[in-house]
Amino acid sequence: MVDVALIDHVFILAAILFCLGLVGVLVRRNIIFMLISMEIMLNAAGLAFIAAGSAWGQPDGQVMFLAVVTLGAAEVAVALGLTLLLFRRYQSVDVDNLKELRG
Amino acid sequence: MLDWLWLVPGLPFLGFLILFAGQGKMPKRWTTLVGVGSVGLAALVTLLIAVEFYGTPEAALTYRQTLWTWMEAGSLKPGFSLYLDGLALSMLFVITGVGFLIHLYASGYMYEDEDFPRFFTYTNLFVAAMVMLVLADNLVLLFLGWEGVGLCSYLLIGFWYRDPENGRCARKAFIVTRIGDTAFAIGLFLLFRELGTLDIQDAMSAATATWPRDSGTATLIAVLLLGGAVGKSAQLPLQTWLPDAMAGPTPVSALIHAATMVTAGVYLIARTHVLFQLSTDAMQLVALVGVLTLLMSGFTALTQTDLKRILAYSTISQIGYMFLALGVGAWSSAIFHLMTHAFFKALLFLTAGSIILSVHHQQDIFKMGGLRKALPVPFATFLVGCLGLTALPPTSGFFSKEQILNAVWSSPTGGQLIWAGAVLGAFITAIYTFRMFFIVFFGEQQTEAHEHKGFKFHVPLIVLAVLAAVGGFFHLPLTSALPHAGHDHVPLGVEVTAIALPMVGVLLAYLLFYRQIPALRQLFETGPLKSLAAFFYSGWAMDWLYDRLLVKPFVALARWNSKDLVDQLPAVVSRGAALFHRLLSLSQNGQLRYYVATMALASLVVMAVAVYTG
Amino acid sequence: MTMTELHALLPIIVIAGISVVLMVMTAFFRHQRLASLITYGGFIAAAVLVAGQTGSGPQQATPLLIMDEYSRFFSLVILVTSLAATMLAYDYLRRSDVFKEEYYILLSLAVLGAVVLVSSNHFAAFFIGIELMSVSLFAMVGYMVQGRTRRAVTLEASVKYMILSGVSSSFLLFGIALVYADFGVLSFSGLHSLLGLHSTSSYSQIGAAMIVVGLAFKLSWVPFHMWTPDVYEGAPVPVTAFLATVSKVSVFAIIVRFFIESGAFRLEALVQALVWIAVLSMLVGNGLALLQQNIKRLLAYSSIAHLGYLMVAFIAIAGSNLANTNLAVEATAFYLVAYIVMSLIAFGIITTLSSPERAEEAETLAHFRGLFWQKPGLATAMGLALLSLAGIPLTIGFVGKFYVFAAGVAGQLWLLVGVLIVGSALGLYYYLRLIMEMCKAPDTEPAISREETPLENRVVLSALGLVLLVIGIFPNGLITTVHAAVAVLR
Amino acid sequence: MQDTFFLVIFYVTAAVAVLSTLLMISRLNAVHGLLYLIVSSLSLAIIFYLLGAPFAAALEVIIYAGAIMILFVFVVMMLNMGHKGVEQERQWLKPGGWIGPGLLALVLFAVFVPALSGGLVSTGPRLVSAKAVGIALFGPYLLVVELASFLLLAGLIGAYHIARPPEITGDDSDSLTSARHHDDIAIEPLQGAG
């Protein structure tokens, strides 16, 4: 069908998205953006699974993708609950408020 | 009878368990019965074992008892096995025999203390651990005992926990010995790595088979083991904890910090003597450590005013003699001196405890004085102890020290210079011992004294006094366990010097501290030196006098050393550790995004390593 | 799915059933005692089922899970630990003012995740198990985040745990995807045969590294450890007890299986990286604990160090000699059990002394000062746990450490064994410091009122203390069990 | 011809995905960020389709762009940050703050690129139909489905417990109101401080 190199390029794309998600988590102080960036990292992993499954012509990649999506949904549910509490406590979504625990 | 060997550590441990379970709620009578009785029974079992032991021909004098295989980790199968030979038996005599007397004494001495049961809980555990250390047939079990006695020592130094100063002393002892223990652990580890066995006897025979004489590995391991011994036995440069350890109750000082635990280092070196024999350098180092320690702490003892601290320094100094004996290959003399020292030093400590109790916890010798009449029994026993410490014939100390000095003279790792040091040490020992003796018991009485009488106080003192007096005639069954040193023939002059110098020392002390003061007074009262006479009148002035004339350089050295240089070692370790902790704590700054960044960076490193070096 | 498979899965079904039953029950009425009894009963039933299957040989249940002696052993360990941790939590929860029943639901879900995790030999089950446990733990860490007596730090702890865990899960997943891309196989044993066939490409090298990174977070290996003290301190202490034992042990158990069955030990560079992680864990963990004043943080740092000790045995598995490999696997399994016993006692005591009704956890030195004179039983148990953590002979901790030491020596890992000795020396200092604190004079009023210890806590703590001593003195029984359990990993 | 067309679509979509993700992480307004995330998800769905995974493509659209984003939008609406939020973001997102993370990501990417170039034994993308996925899901991967449902259950109960006012014990009849009331009191000083 197409060039074998394409699969490599899909993985490179996944790596780019993964790195961008990581930058998002590192740069943003807004917890909502951190969570979205985490979703991007998960999405990048999902893309890698799809690519791998496609490369081998197996359904396993898509099954794993389903599991990744499930994890994303479950994580976001709890995370948004915590976000609401964070906002209620500090009137802000800044995670840098959280620095009591240290030493 | 030998089958009963396990009872020797077992009984004190059982005592510990009973006392621990009682949680201090048992009546004091029962506590005494359990605490003292368990050690007494252990001593009795030791005696019965010894009877059988002496009945067998010396060549076959070993006995091994495996209680159960402790664990099996691959090829390593350390068992709960006891190994008895002449060396272990000699140690058992000291630990259980002297230990029993001290326990008996303590049951009187500590009776009024509200933590009376806790005291016996700790000391019973201590005796069990110490016996375990001595009887261990493998290095793991030995390490168990080694750690166990350290733990008990720590708990007992801090026994009177309400005074934070005692906690500090306990911690200091703990940290300093820890430095030695780490060296010891590394040494054991290397020994195991090189020889592949944890059994002590197997390791020793493997050592001779594996290593040539003076091999580097043997030297390294010997030196590391020496490090452990030095820490436990308070030798240079790790000696500073012992004087501070006197913060514990006096029976503890007698039991742990004079008679038994501090001699564990001597035992360790004797137990692994095969290893040390392989290395002339290590032996030389042991001898040097011994002679330097005995001189340094002897001079320090001269300047002390606290009764227990004088005894503590003298303990360090006497253990120095034992190390010196080990260093020159006089193995059995070292163990012999260990035993006689246990007798007279336990005697001195217990008597000191009686004195201190009588004068209401006053420990400054210059505030005692003239106690001869008020305290007749302690006076007599203290005298015996002092004679033993000074090694005047025919006390026990004389025989053991004489053996050591003769061995030093003729040994290749000894020599005349070290011998001279050791004899000088004996001379100083005589001075500080009798300085203490004369100041405490003669002169004007400074404080009132009430003697504590009774069975529990007097019997241990008298028995120990007898032992200190005649202990030199004992024959320890060491010939099969330790190589025979052989009879050293030394020139008559040498022997005479060694015997005479302590006597000169006693005479000097007599002149300085007993006789000379009134004589000086008469001399100076008539002349223009009257003002000076008043100055010399006080004991302090005498202190000042010999301080200036006699020992100034050495004392300066000793002071400088004990206050700064060596104290720095634990301080540096603990400060370094604290700094390490603070630096690391900075990394734990609580910032979530910083945590993510660290994690990402670390992941990056791991991934790069996996890809580019794989 | 065949009947034999179903039979093999029965314990897992029972655990899953707990959460369902509890959920249905809670929908109608709330009753903490009943919920706790259902949970205990479920755990006991599952444990009995697992024990009943022991010795019946390996049974693959769908391609995802394998029920063999190894997974049964760790399932049993996890179930018993969870039972103990749940019992210790009862009184604490009872005195708090949040809804209680959800705790049991979340806990049983986390246990379900842990048991699936240790039974998995396929990436899908591995990943779902680990995440089921993690997601339940997010909520458990933040369990007291509301309520009249919430502590401000609880929110912080759960947010930190959630974000960091999410990031690490992404690494884990990406890594799995890359390994899968390289081999086209998701089962561990499938990887093994392939790793032998063609030399590993850079895909699986980087993938394996990312998997290790993801797991390193869960195991708080340095430098992936930073969440540990914060989360341990901020979480309610029963949750900390669970987090410190079950989650760590299940992940470690599976990483051992994964590395052996997938042949990942052949990636030498990765093993080299693990060596440095181990060195750092032992040094940094002990260094941070040294002068730490907060007990929960101290235990967190000490757990980092203990995970480092475990790594010594773990890395020793890589050795070429089969006998040494077996020894090393045994050592990890034994040490994990030892680690559970000591940690559970320590956290159990903190739980018992804490007063959630005043939002106060017994985590300062003041809470422990003079404990020996006020609560001799609790103080003795704590003292035993600390001595065991310090590796003093006659305790389970010593035997475990000795085992690890032996494995390190057999594997000739001199650097690691050296650091192990130095680390233990450092460790002794801070454990004994705490013991000293308990021996001190109780001169001031105790920082918290020390009520009667609840029966449940007393039973659990004395049982654990007994185990600690008995195995410390006669470890051969457990050693035989462990030996049989790890024999299936080849 | 068809191959070229395929490749063009792939690279264009990939570029859109990267660009929209880049824009998403740098937006000041959360709603804008979410919109870019949807664009990114949609382009990923196209790529899934191109790779022969139509089932996953549908899933991506339905769950990511549909469900998860909606959750985020709800929360953003509830917090109602508005212009104040944008101003705050402007302060937080100083250009200097991007340097470190950017460098880190670049190096990480530099590690990825050579590792992910070549060496993969594969025959190029192959179609895996939804039917095949379904058979796998309810065949060997049945347990994944079951366990995934428990994962969602854990998320559900966790979110439900965390975001809900606490139980009030005692004789307080109007428990929920008083709990909220209490909460307000608790955050008042912090409001002042902020």
PDB file of C-alpha atoms in Angstrom, chain D residues 90-175:
ATOM      1  CA  ARG D  90      -1.188  36.318  30.940  1.00  0.00           C
ATOM      2  CA  GLN D  91       0.733  36.893  34.143  1.00  0.00           C
ATOM      3  CA  TRP D  92       1.467  33.232  34.640  1.00  0.00           C
ATOM      4  CA  LEU D  93       2.594  32.577  31.090  1.00  0.00           C
ATOM      5  CA  LYS D  94       5.736  34.690  30.908  1.00  0.00           C
ATOM      6  CA  PRO D  95       7.737  33.937  27.758  1.00  0.00           C
ATOM      7  CA  GLY D  96      10.707  32.948  29.919  1.00  0.00           C
ATOM      8  CA  GLY D  97       8.711  30.132  31.455  1.00  0.00           C
ATOM      9  CA  TRP D  98       8.634  28.345  28.136  1.00  0.00           C
ATOM     10  CA  ILE D  99      12.377  28.034  27.731  1.00  0.00           C
ATOM     11  CA  GLY D 100      13.110  25.277  30.221  1.00  0.00           C
ATOM     12  CA  PRO D 101      10.178  23.005  29.407  1.00  0.00           C
ATOM     13  CA  GLY D 102      10.647  23.678  25.711  1.00  0.00           C
ATOM     14  CA  LEU D 103      14.292  22.659  25.836  1.00  0.00           C
ATOM     15  CA  LEU D 104      13.406  19.583  27.845  1.00  0.00           C
ATOM     16  CA  ALA D 105      10.783  18.572  25.311  1.00  0.00           C
ATOM     17  CA  LEU D 106      13.167  19.230  22.444  1.00  0.00           C
ATOM     18  CA  VAL D 107      15.821  16.998  23.941  1.00  0.00           C
ATOM     19  CA  LEU D 108      13.211  14.364  24.657  1.00  0.00           C
ATOM     20  CA  PHE D 109      12.101  14.607  21.072  1.00  0.00           C
ATOM     21  CA  ALA D 110      15.704  14.366  19.952  1.00  0.00           C
ATOM     22  CA  VAL D 111      15.922  11.092  21.859  1.00  0.00           C
ATOM     23  CA  PHE D 112      12.741   9.864  20.256  1.00  0.00           C
ATOM     24  CA  VAL D 113      13.502  10.692  16.629  1.00  0.00           C
ATOM     25  CA  PRO D 114      16.479   8.432  15.979  1.00  0.00           C
ATOM     26  CA  ALA D 115      14.953   5.692  18.097  1.00  0.00           C
ATOM     27  CA  LEU D 116      11.725   5.767  16.143  1.00  0.00           C
ATOM     28  CA  SER D 117      13.296   5.913  12.691  1.00  0.00           C
ATOM     29  CA  GLY D 118      13.516   2.545  11.047  1.00  0.00           C
ATOM     30  CA  GLY D 119      14.057  -0.834  12.558  1.00  0.00           C
ATOM     31  CA  LEU D 120      10.383  -1.639  12.713  1.00  0.00           C
ATOM     32  CA  VAL D 121       9.427  -4.939  11.146  1.00  0.00           C
ATOM     33  CA  SER D 122       6.097  -4.160   9.553  1.00  0.00           C
ATOM     34  CA  THR D 123       4.220  -4.281   6.315  1.00  0.00           C
ATOM     35  CA  GLY D 124       2.651  -0.869   6.427  1.00  0.00           C
ATOM     36  CA  PRO D 125      -0.807   0.095   7.628  1.00  0.00           C
ATOM     37  CA  ARG D 126      -3.446  -2.565   7.275  1.00  0.00           C
ATOM     38  CA  LEU D 127      -7.152  -2.269   7.750  1.00  0.00           C
ATOM     39  CA  VAL D 128      -8.538  -3.751  10.967  1.00  0.00           C
ATOM     40  CA  SER D 129     -12.291  -3.637  10.718  1.00  0.00           C
ATOM     41  CA  ALA D 130     -14.660  -2.797  13.537  1.00  0.00           C
ATOM     42  CA  LYS D 131     -15.868  -6.366  13.317  1.00  0.00           C
ATOM     43  CA  ALA D 132     -12.393  -7.736  13.973  1.00  0.00           C
ATOM     44  CA  VAL D 133     -12.085  -5.405  16.941  1.00  0.00           C
ATOM     45  CA  GLY D 134     -15.446  -6.494  18.247  1.00  0.00           C
ATOM     46  CA  ILE D 135     -14.500 -10.144  17.979  1.00  0.00           C
ATOM     47  CA  ALA D 136     -11.274  -9.471  19.824  1.00  0.00           C
ATOM     48  CA  LEU D 137     -13.007  -7.424  22.498  1.00  0.00           C
ATOM     49  CA  PHE D 138     -15.510 -10.093  23.320  1.00  0.00           C
ATOM     50  CA  GLY D 139     -13.158 -12.966  22.715  1.00  0.00           C
ATOM     51  CA  PRO D 140      -9.700 -12.958  24.258  1.00  0.00           C
ATOM     52  CA  TYR D 141     -10.065  -9.425  25.610  1.00  0.00           C
ATOM     53  CA  LEU D 142     -13.350  -9.966  27.401  1.00  0.00           C
ATOM     54  CA  LEU D 143     -11.675  -9.286  30.717  1.00  0.00           C
ATOM     55  CA  VAL D 144     -10.413  -5.931  29.457  1.00  0.00           C
ATOM     56  CA  VAL D 145     -13.966  -4.865  28.841  1.00  0.00           C
ATOM     57  CA  GLU D 146     -15.078  -6.042  32.255  1.00  0.00           C
ATOM     58  CA  LEU D 147     -12.172  -4.462  34.041  1.00  0.00           C
ATOM     59  CA  ALA D 148     -12.508  -1.240  32.083  1.00  0.00           C
ATOM     60  CA  SER D 149     -16.041  -1.014  33.415  1.00  0.00           C
ATOM     61  CA  PHE D 150     -14.653  -1.332  36.939  1.00  0.00           C
ATOM     62  CA  LEU D 151     -12.120   1.351  36.109  1.00  0.00           C
ATOM     63  CA  LEU D 152     -14.950   3.654  35.122  1.00  0.00           C
ATOM     64  CA  LEU D 153     -16.795   2.655  38.274  1.00  0.00           C
ATOM     65  CA  ALA D 154     -13.780   3.663  40.353  1.00  0.00           C
ATOM     66  CA  GLY D 155     -13.659   6.998  38.539  1.00  0.00           C
ATOM     67  CA  LEU D 156     -17.374   7.483  39.037  1.00  0.00           C
ATOM     68  CA  ILE D 157     -17.397   6.734  42.744  1.00  0.00           C
ATOM     69  CA  GLY D 158     -14.238   8.736  43.292  1.00  0.00           C
ATOM     70  CA  ALA D 159     -15.611  11.794  41.540  1.00  0.00           C
ATOM     71  CA  TYR D 160     -18.956  11.406  43.262  1.00  0.00           C
ATOM     72  CA  HIS D 161     -17.431  11.146  46.679  1.00  0.00           C
ATOM     73  CA  ILE D 162     -14.915  13.926  46.259  1.00  0.00           C
ATOM     74  CA  ALA D 163     -17.144  16.559  44.764  1.00  0.00           C
ATOM     75  CA  ARG D 164     -20.036  16.024  47.169  1.00  0.00           C
ATOM     76  CA  PRO D 165     -20.647  17.768  50.495  1.00  0.00           C
ATOM     77  CA  PRO D 166     -19.840  15.600  53.480  1.00  0.00           C
ATOM     78  CA  GLU D 167     -22.107  13.638  55.721  1.00  0.00           C
ATOM     79  CA  ILE D 168     -23.322  15.542  58.707  1.00  0.00           C
ATOM     80  CA  THR D 169     -23.826  13.527  61.839  1.00  0.00           C
ATOM     81  CA  GLY D 170     -25.892  14.601  64.801  1.00  0.00           C
ATOM     82  CA  ASP D 171     -29.340  16.096  65.049  1.00  0.00           C
ATOM     83  CA  ASP D 172     -28.880  18.702  62.367  1.00  0.00           C
ATOM     84  CA  SER D 173     -31.896  18.086  60.140  1.00  0.00           C
ATOM     85  CA  ASP D 174     -30.988  20.376  57.268  1.00  0.00           C
ATOM     86  CA  SER D 175     -27.678  18.699  56.845  1.00  0.00           C
TER      87      SER D 175
END
